[in-house]
mmCIF file of C-alpha atoms in Angstrom:
data_model
loop_
_atom_site.group_PDB
_atom_site.id
_atom_site.type_symbol
_atom_site.label_atom_id
_atom_site.label_comp_id
_atom_site.label_asym_id
_atom_site.label_seq_id
_atom_site.Cartn_x
_atom_site.Cartn_y
_atom_site.Cartn_z
ATOM 1 C CA ALA A 1 22.142 23.041 -42.860
ATOM 2 C CA GLN A 2 18.849 21.501 -43.814
ATOM 3 C CA SER A 3 17.441 22.761 -47.073
ATOM 4 C CA VAL A 4 15.159 21.959 -49.975
ATOM 5 C CA THR A 5 15.840 22.972 -53.565
ATOM 6 C CA GLN A 6 13.294 23.065 -56.341
ATOM 7 C CA PRO A 7 15.335 23.898 -59.443
ATOM 8 C CA ASP A 8 12.405 24.803 -61.678
ATOM 9 C CA ILE A 9 10.606 28.048 -60.884
ATOM 10 C CA HIS A 10 7.986 27.690 -63.622
ATOM 11 C CA ILE A 11 6.999 24.755 -65.823
ATOM 12 C CA THR A 12 4.438 24.698 -68.626
ATOM 13 C CA VAL A 13 3.036 21.419 -69.923
ATOM 14 C CA SER A 14 0.243 20.553 -72.316
ATOM 15 C CA GLU A 15 -2.901 18.965 -70.970
ATOM 16 C CA GLY A 16 -2.549 15.194 -71.165
ATOM 17 C CA ALA A 17 1.245 15.299 -71.106
ATOM 18 C CA SER A 18 3.318 13.775 -68.346
ATOM 19 C CA LEU A 19 4.821 15.851 -65.555
ATOM 20 C CA GLU A 20 7.884 15.630 -63.354
ATOM 21 C CA LEU A 21 8.721 18.249 -60.734
ATOM 22 C CA ARG A 22 12.168 18.065 -59.216
ATOM 23 C CA CYS A 23 13.084 18.307 -55.556
ATOM 24 C CA ASN A 24 16.466 17.905 -53.879
ATOM 25 C CA TYR A 25 16.954 18.008 -50.144
ATOM 26 C CA SER A 26 19.790 18.299 -47.694
ATOM 27 C CA TYR A 27 19.183 16.585 -44.380
ATOM 28 C CA GLY A 28 21.436 14.642 -42.059
ATOM 29 C CA ALA A 29 19.113 11.856 -41.009
ATOM 30 C CA THR A 30 16.404 9.863 -42.721
ATOM 31 C CA PRO A 31 14.110 12.569 -44.018
ATOM 32 C CA TYR A 32 10.390 12.950 -43.750
ATOM 33 C CA LEU A 33 9.438 14.317 -47.172
ATOM 34 C CA PHE A 34 6.279 15.971 -48.394
ATOM 35 C CA TRP A 35 4.751 17.469 -51.492
ATOM 36 C CA TYR A 36 2.110 20.157 -51.038
ATOM 37 C CA VAL A 37 0.024 21.994 -53.628
ATOM 38 C CA GLN A 38 -1.218 25.565 -53.311
ATOM 39 C CA SER A 39 -3.867 27.085 -55.551
ATOM 40 C CA PRO A 40 -4.030 30.890 -55.821
ATOM 41 C CA GLY A 41 -5.214 32.455 -52.584
ATOM 42 C CA GLN A 42 -5.431 29.092 -50.854
ATOM 43 C CA GLY A 43 -3.576 27.271 -48.142
ATOM 44 C CA LEU A 44 -1.472 24.175 -48.682
ATOM 45 C CA GLN A 45 -2.908 20.758 -49.434
ATOM 46 C CA LEU A 46 -0.856 17.622 -48.906
ATOM 47 C CA LEU A 47 -0.379 15.534 -52.050
ATOM 48 C CA LEU A 48 1.773 12.773 -50.571
ATOM 49 C CA LYS A 49 4.406 12.011 -47.975
ATOM 50 C CA TYR A 50 7.345 9.682 -47.440
ATOM 51 C CA PHE A 51 8.484 8.469 -44.049
ATOM 52 C CA SER A 52 10.003 5.051 -44.683
ATOM 53 C CA GLY A 53 9.477 1.824 -46.581
ATOM 54 C CA ASP A 54 8.598 1.663 -50.252
ATOM 55 C CA THR A 55 10.436 4.452 -52.039
ATOM 56 C CA LEU A 56 7.615 4.985 -54.542
ATOM 57 C CA VAL A 57 4.681 6.650 -52.829
ATOM 58 C CA GLN A 58 1.239 7.268 -54.212
ATOM 59 C CA GLY A 59 -0.736 10.376 -53.414
ATOM 60 C CA ILE A 60 -3.991 12.049 -54.196
ATOM 61 C CA LYS A 61 -5.109 13.282 -57.616
ATOM 62 C CA GLY A 62 -3.006 10.676 -59.425
ATOM 63 C CA PHE A 63 0.364 11.992 -58.222
ATOM 64 C CA GLU A 64 3.290 9.835 -57.182
ATOM 65 C CA ALA A 65 6.818 10.534 -55.985
ATOM 66 C CA GLU A 66 9.995 8.512 -55.753
ATOM 67 C CA PHE A 67 12.526 8.837 -52.941
ATOM 68 C CA LYS A 68 16.106 8.326 -54.087
ATOM 69 C CA ARG A 69 18.509 8.484 -51.165
ATOM 70 C CA SER A 70 21.620 8.292 -53.351
ATOM 71 C CA GLN A 71 20.526 11.379 -55.248
ATOM 72 C CA SER A 72 18.898 13.163 -52.289
ATOM 73 C CA SER A 73 15.850 13.601 -54.462
ATOM 74 C CA PHE A 74 12.091 13.279 -54.107
ATOM 75 C CA ASN A 75 10.628 14.059 -57.523
ATOM 76 C CA LEU A 76 6.911 14.363 -58.103
ATOM 77 C CA ARG A 77 5.319 12.786 -61.167
ATOM 78 C CA LYS A 78 1.973 12.522 -62.883
ATOM 79 C CA PRO A 79 1.394 10.532 -66.078
ATOM 80 C CA SER A 80 -1.288 12.792 -67.549
ATOM 81 C CA VAL A 81 -1.810 16.380 -66.453
ATOM 82 C CA HIS A 82 -5.262 17.961 -66.233
ATOM 83 C CA TRP A 83 -5.981 21.681 -66.548
ATOM 84 C CA SER A 84 -7.060 21.679 -62.895
ATOM 85 C CA ASP A 85 -3.517 20.728 -61.854
ATOM 86 C CA ALA A 86 -2.321 24.268 -62.592
ATOM 87 C CA ALA A 87 -1.064 25.526 -59.233
ATOM 88 C CA GLU A 88 2.123 25.978 -57.232
ATOM 89 C CA TYR A 89 3.836 22.911 -55.865
ATOM 90 C CA PHE A 90 6.052 22.837 -52.814
ATOM 91 C CA CYS A 91 8.439 20.153 -51.657
ATOM 92 C CA ALA A 92 9.215 20.075 -47.929
ATOM 93 C CA VAL A 93 11.325 18.164 -45.434
ATOM 94 C CA GLY A 94 10.299 17.691 -41.814
ATOM 95 C CA ALA A 95 12.870 18.788 -39.266
ATOM 96 C CA GLY A 96 12.996 19.608 -35.590
ATOM 97 C CA ASN A 97 13.000 17.591 -32.426
ATOM 98 C CA TYR A 98 9.479 16.246 -32.351
ATOM 99 C CA GLY A 99 9.371 13.922 -35.319
ATOM 100 C CA GLY A 100 9.631 14.919 -38.898
ATOM 101 C CA SER A 101 5.930 15.198 -39.432
ATOM 102 C CA GLN A 102 5.390 17.248 -36.307
ATOM 103 C CA GLY A 103 8.405 19.429 -36.419
ATOM 104 C CA ASN A 104 9.035 22.494 -38.449
ATOM 105 C CA LEU A 105 8.723 21.965 -42.172
ATOM 106 C CA ILE A 106 11.446 23.350 -44.421
ATOM 107 C CA PHE A 107 10.001 24.248 -47.797
ATOM 108 C CA GLY A 108 11.496 24.792 -51.200
ATOM 109 C CA LYS A 109 10.653 27.965 -53.079
ATOM 110 C CA GLY A 110 8.045 26.190 -55.141
ATOM 111 C CA THR A 111 7.421 25.358 -58.786
ATOM 112 C CA LYS A 112 4.567 27.051 -60.576
ATOM 113 C CA LEU A 113 2.807 24.728 -63.006
ATOM 114 C CA SER A 114 0.924 26.110 -65.984
ATOM 115 C CA VAL A 115 -1.155 23.810 -68.200
ATOM 116 C CA LYS A 116 -1.729 24.547 -71.887
ATOM 117 C CA PRO A 117 -5.026 23.401 -73.408
ATOM 118 C CA ASP B 1 -15.589 18.368 -39.589
ATOM 119 C CA ALA B 2 -14.146 21.858 -39.921
ATOM 120 C CA GLY B 3 -10.562 22.040 -40.968
ATOM 121 C CA VAL B 4 -8.096 24.667 -39.844
ATOM 122 C CA THR B 5 -9.651 28.113 -39.816
ATOM 123 C CA GLN B 6 -7.902 31.473 -39.689
ATOM 124 C CA SER B 7 -9.077 35.025 -39.172
ATOM 125 C CA PRO B 8 -9.099 37.562 -40.558
ATOM 126 C CA THR B 9 -8.697 36.720 -44.232
ATOM 127 C CA HIS B 10 -7.033 39.993 -45.119
ATOM 128 C CA LEU B 11 -5.532 42.756 -43.045
ATOM 129 C CA ILE B 12 -3.929 46.101 -43.830
ATOM 130 C CA LYS B 13 -1.743 47.754 -41.217
ATOM 131 C CA THR B 14 0.622 50.670 -41.046
ATOM 132 C CA ARG B 15 4.322 50.390 -40.318
ATOM 133 C CA GLY B 16 4.978 50.421 -36.570
ATOM 134 C CA GLN B 17 1.555 49.070 -35.615
ATOM 135 C CA GLN B 18 0.819 45.762 -33.947
ATOM 136 C CA VAL B 19 -1.309 42.920 -35.325
ATOM 137 C CA THR B 20 -2.943 39.760 -33.988
ATOM 138 C CA LEU B 21 -3.847 36.815 -36.185
ATOM 139 C CA ARG B 22 -5.991 33.919 -35.039
ATOM 140 C CA CYS B 23 -6.115 30.212 -35.775
ATOM 141 C CA SER B 24 -8.464 27.398 -34.793
ATOM 142 C CA PRO B 25 -6.995 23.934 -35.315
ATOM 143 C CA LYS B 26 -8.652 20.981 -36.926
ATOM 144 C CA SER B 27 -10.850 19.046 -34.543
ATOM 145 C CA GLY B 28 -8.771 16.620 -32.447
ATOM 146 C CA HIS B 29 -5.475 18.408 -33.039
ATOM 147 C CA ASP B 30 -3.432 19.753 -30.147
ATOM 148 C CA THR B 31 -0.450 21.384 -31.864
ATOM 149 C CA VAL B 32 -0.364 24.605 -33.844
ATOM 150 C CA SER B 33 2.447 25.858 -36.050
ATOM 151 C CA TRP B 34 2.743 29.224 -37.767
ATOM 152 C CA TYR B 35 4.466 29.922 -41.073
ATOM 153 C CA GLN B 36 5.193 33.099 -43.016
ATOM 154 C CA GLN B 37 5.004 32.970 -46.800
ATOM 155 C CA ALA B 38 6.397 35.990 -48.593
ATOM 156 C CA LEU B 39 5.369 36.585 -52.191
ATOM 157 C CA GLY B 40 7.058 34.121 -54.522
ATOM 158 C CA GLN B 41 8.615 32.133 -51.680
ATOM 159 C CA GLY B 42 7.926 28.949 -49.816
ATOM 160 C CA PRO B 43 6.535 29.099 -46.294
ATOM 161 C CA GLN B 44 9.015 29.706 -43.464
ATOM 162 C CA PHE B 45 8.500 28.283 -39.990
ATOM 163 C CA ILE B 46 7.894 30.867 -37.285
ATOM 164 C CA PHE B 47 7.082 28.778 -34.193
ATOM 165 C CA GLN B 48 5.039 25.917 -32.836
ATOM 166 C CA TYR B 49 2.787 25.671 -29.791
ATOM 167 C CA TYR B 50 1.920 22.587 -27.782
ATOM 168 C CA GLU B 51 0.312 22.424 -24.340
ATOM 169 C CA GLU B 52 0.096 26.206 -24.322
ATOM 170 C CA GLU B 53 3.844 26.618 -24.623
ATOM 171 C CA GLU B 54 6.181 27.501 -27.462
ATOM 172 C CA ARG B 55 8.243 24.382 -28.068
ATOM 173 C CA GLN B 56 10.029 25.170 -31.316
ATOM 174 C CA ARG B 57 10.986 28.460 -32.914
ATOM 175 C CA GLY B 58 12.368 29.399 -36.289
ATOM 176 C CA ASN B 59 14.669 32.264 -37.122
ATOM 177 C CA PHE B 60 12.269 35.112 -36.429
ATOM 178 C CA PRO B 61 12.818 38.128 -34.135
ATOM 179 C CA ASP B 62 11.127 38.580 -30.785
ATOM 180 C CA ARG B 63 8.651 40.956 -32.425
ATOM 181 C CA PHE B 64 6.860 37.741 -33.363
ATOM 182 C CA SER B 65 5.130 36.139 -30.416
ATOM 183 C CA GLY B 66 2.279 33.770 -29.911
ATOM 184 C CA HIS B 67 -0.098 32.146 -27.556
ATOM 185 C CA GLN B 68 -2.065 28.931 -27.353
ATOM 186 C CA PHE B 69 -5.280 28.687 -25.418
ATOM 187 C CA PRO B 70 -6.694 25.715 -23.466
ATOM 188 C CA ASN B 71 -8.996 24.893 -26.392
ATOM 189 C CA TYR B 72 -5.834 24.595 -28.576
ATOM 190 C CA SER B 73 -6.583 27.685 -30.657
ATOM 191 C CA SER B 74 -3.704 30.057 -31.163
ATOM 192 C CA GLU B 75 -2.768 33.651 -31.839
ATOM 193 C CA LEU B 76 0.193 35.133 -33.631
ATOM 194 C CA ASN B 77 1.195 38.639 -32.601
ATOM 195 C CA VAL B 78 3.580 40.859 -34.488
ATOM 196 C CA ASN B 79 4.779 44.118 -32.937
ATOM 197 C CA ALA B 80 6.395 47.137 -34.569
ATOM 198 C CA LEU B 81 5.380 46.063 -38.044
ATOM 199 C CA LEU B 82 7.843 46.483 -40.879
ATOM 200 C CA LEU B 83 7.125 46.626 -44.597
ATOM 201 C CA GLY B 84 8.925 43.296 -44.876
ATOM 202 C CA ASP B 85 6.321 41.648 -42.651
ATOM 203 C CA SER B 86 3.848 41.792 -45.543
ATOM 204 C CA ALA B 87 3.109 38.161 -46.327
ATOM 205 C CA LEU B 88 0.619 35.323 -46.166
ATOM 206 C CA TYR B 89 0.586 33.874 -42.653
ATOM 207 C CA LEU B 90 -0.317 30.215 -42.543
ATOM 208 C CA CYS B 91 -1.415 28.240 -39.546
ATOM 209 C CA ALA B 92 -1.023 24.468 -39.476
ATOM 210 C CA SER B 93 -2.350 22.025 -36.935
ATOM 211 C CA SER B 94 -1.394 18.486 -36.059
ATOM 212 C CA PHE B 95 -1.696 15.861 -33.357
ATOM 213 C CA THR B 96 1.497 15.323 -31.422
ATOM 214 C CA GLY B 97 2.541 11.718 -30.998
ATOM 215 C CA THR B 98 1.436 10.583 -34.416
ATOM 216 C CA LEU B 99 3.042 10.563 -37.822
ATOM 217 C CA ASP B 100 0.083 12.399 -39.302
ATOM 218 C CA GLU B 101 0.911 15.409 -41.370
ATOM 219 C CA GLN B 102 0.239 19.038 -40.538
ATOM 220 C CA TYR B 103 -2.980 20.450 -41.948
ATOM 221 C CA PHE B 104 -2.858 24.018 -43.214
ATOM 222 C CA GLY B 105 -5.432 26.757 -43.032
ATOM 223 C CA PRO B 106 -6.180 29.175 -45.879
ATOM 224 C CA GLY B 107 -3.958 31.863 -44.393
ATOM 225 C CA THR B 108 -4.210 35.534 -43.480
ATOM 226 C CA ARG B 109 -2.872 38.013 -46.014
ATOM 227 C CA LEU B 110 -1.146 40.852 -44.135
ATOM 228 C CA THR B 111 -0.218 44.020 -45.980
ATOM 229 C CA VAL B 112 1.934 46.605 -44.206
ATOM 230 C CA THR B 113 1.954 50.087 -45.719
#
């Protein structure tokens, strides 16, 4: 069955430190992969997406992610975290019959990021 | 350009009642998907509407139903509410036939007492 696992429920980093959020997926075909961010009381905002091609993708707000097929992973990274990055981060894989970006998204349970001053 | 809008923002209902949530897609989008996000969980896919028909459905009971109107807006209806239906309901819109991502609205917080 298709699934997404985010092993870390809560991560705390100091402002200015680097960040890596882990994501592992289970999907039979070439996956469409996404990272979304959700601030308290808000909807989801897309940070970046991977469909094909270069396995290192750049997103908004200085985030990047690397697709590693051999490890079934799509980890999110940022070299220097800002206090405004505190939020919940969700990894998702696109599934369904209408194209991975248009089909139903399968989300992980999320990783809450706290930033220490 | 308005993004995805949802109404109402918050809603409190009693167990056994029925509720209707509304969603207006981003301008130019023709596809609407609904997700349920329970507290502390990731969103779960409920169903998707395109050309006024349900074309994909997740693992949700028939108590959850929807509708899409000719202007592409959509409603989510939940009958016979259970305490477990308390959640944030997210609407996402997209344009079928492209690889563009789904855009999410701010959600409707439903509390069932």
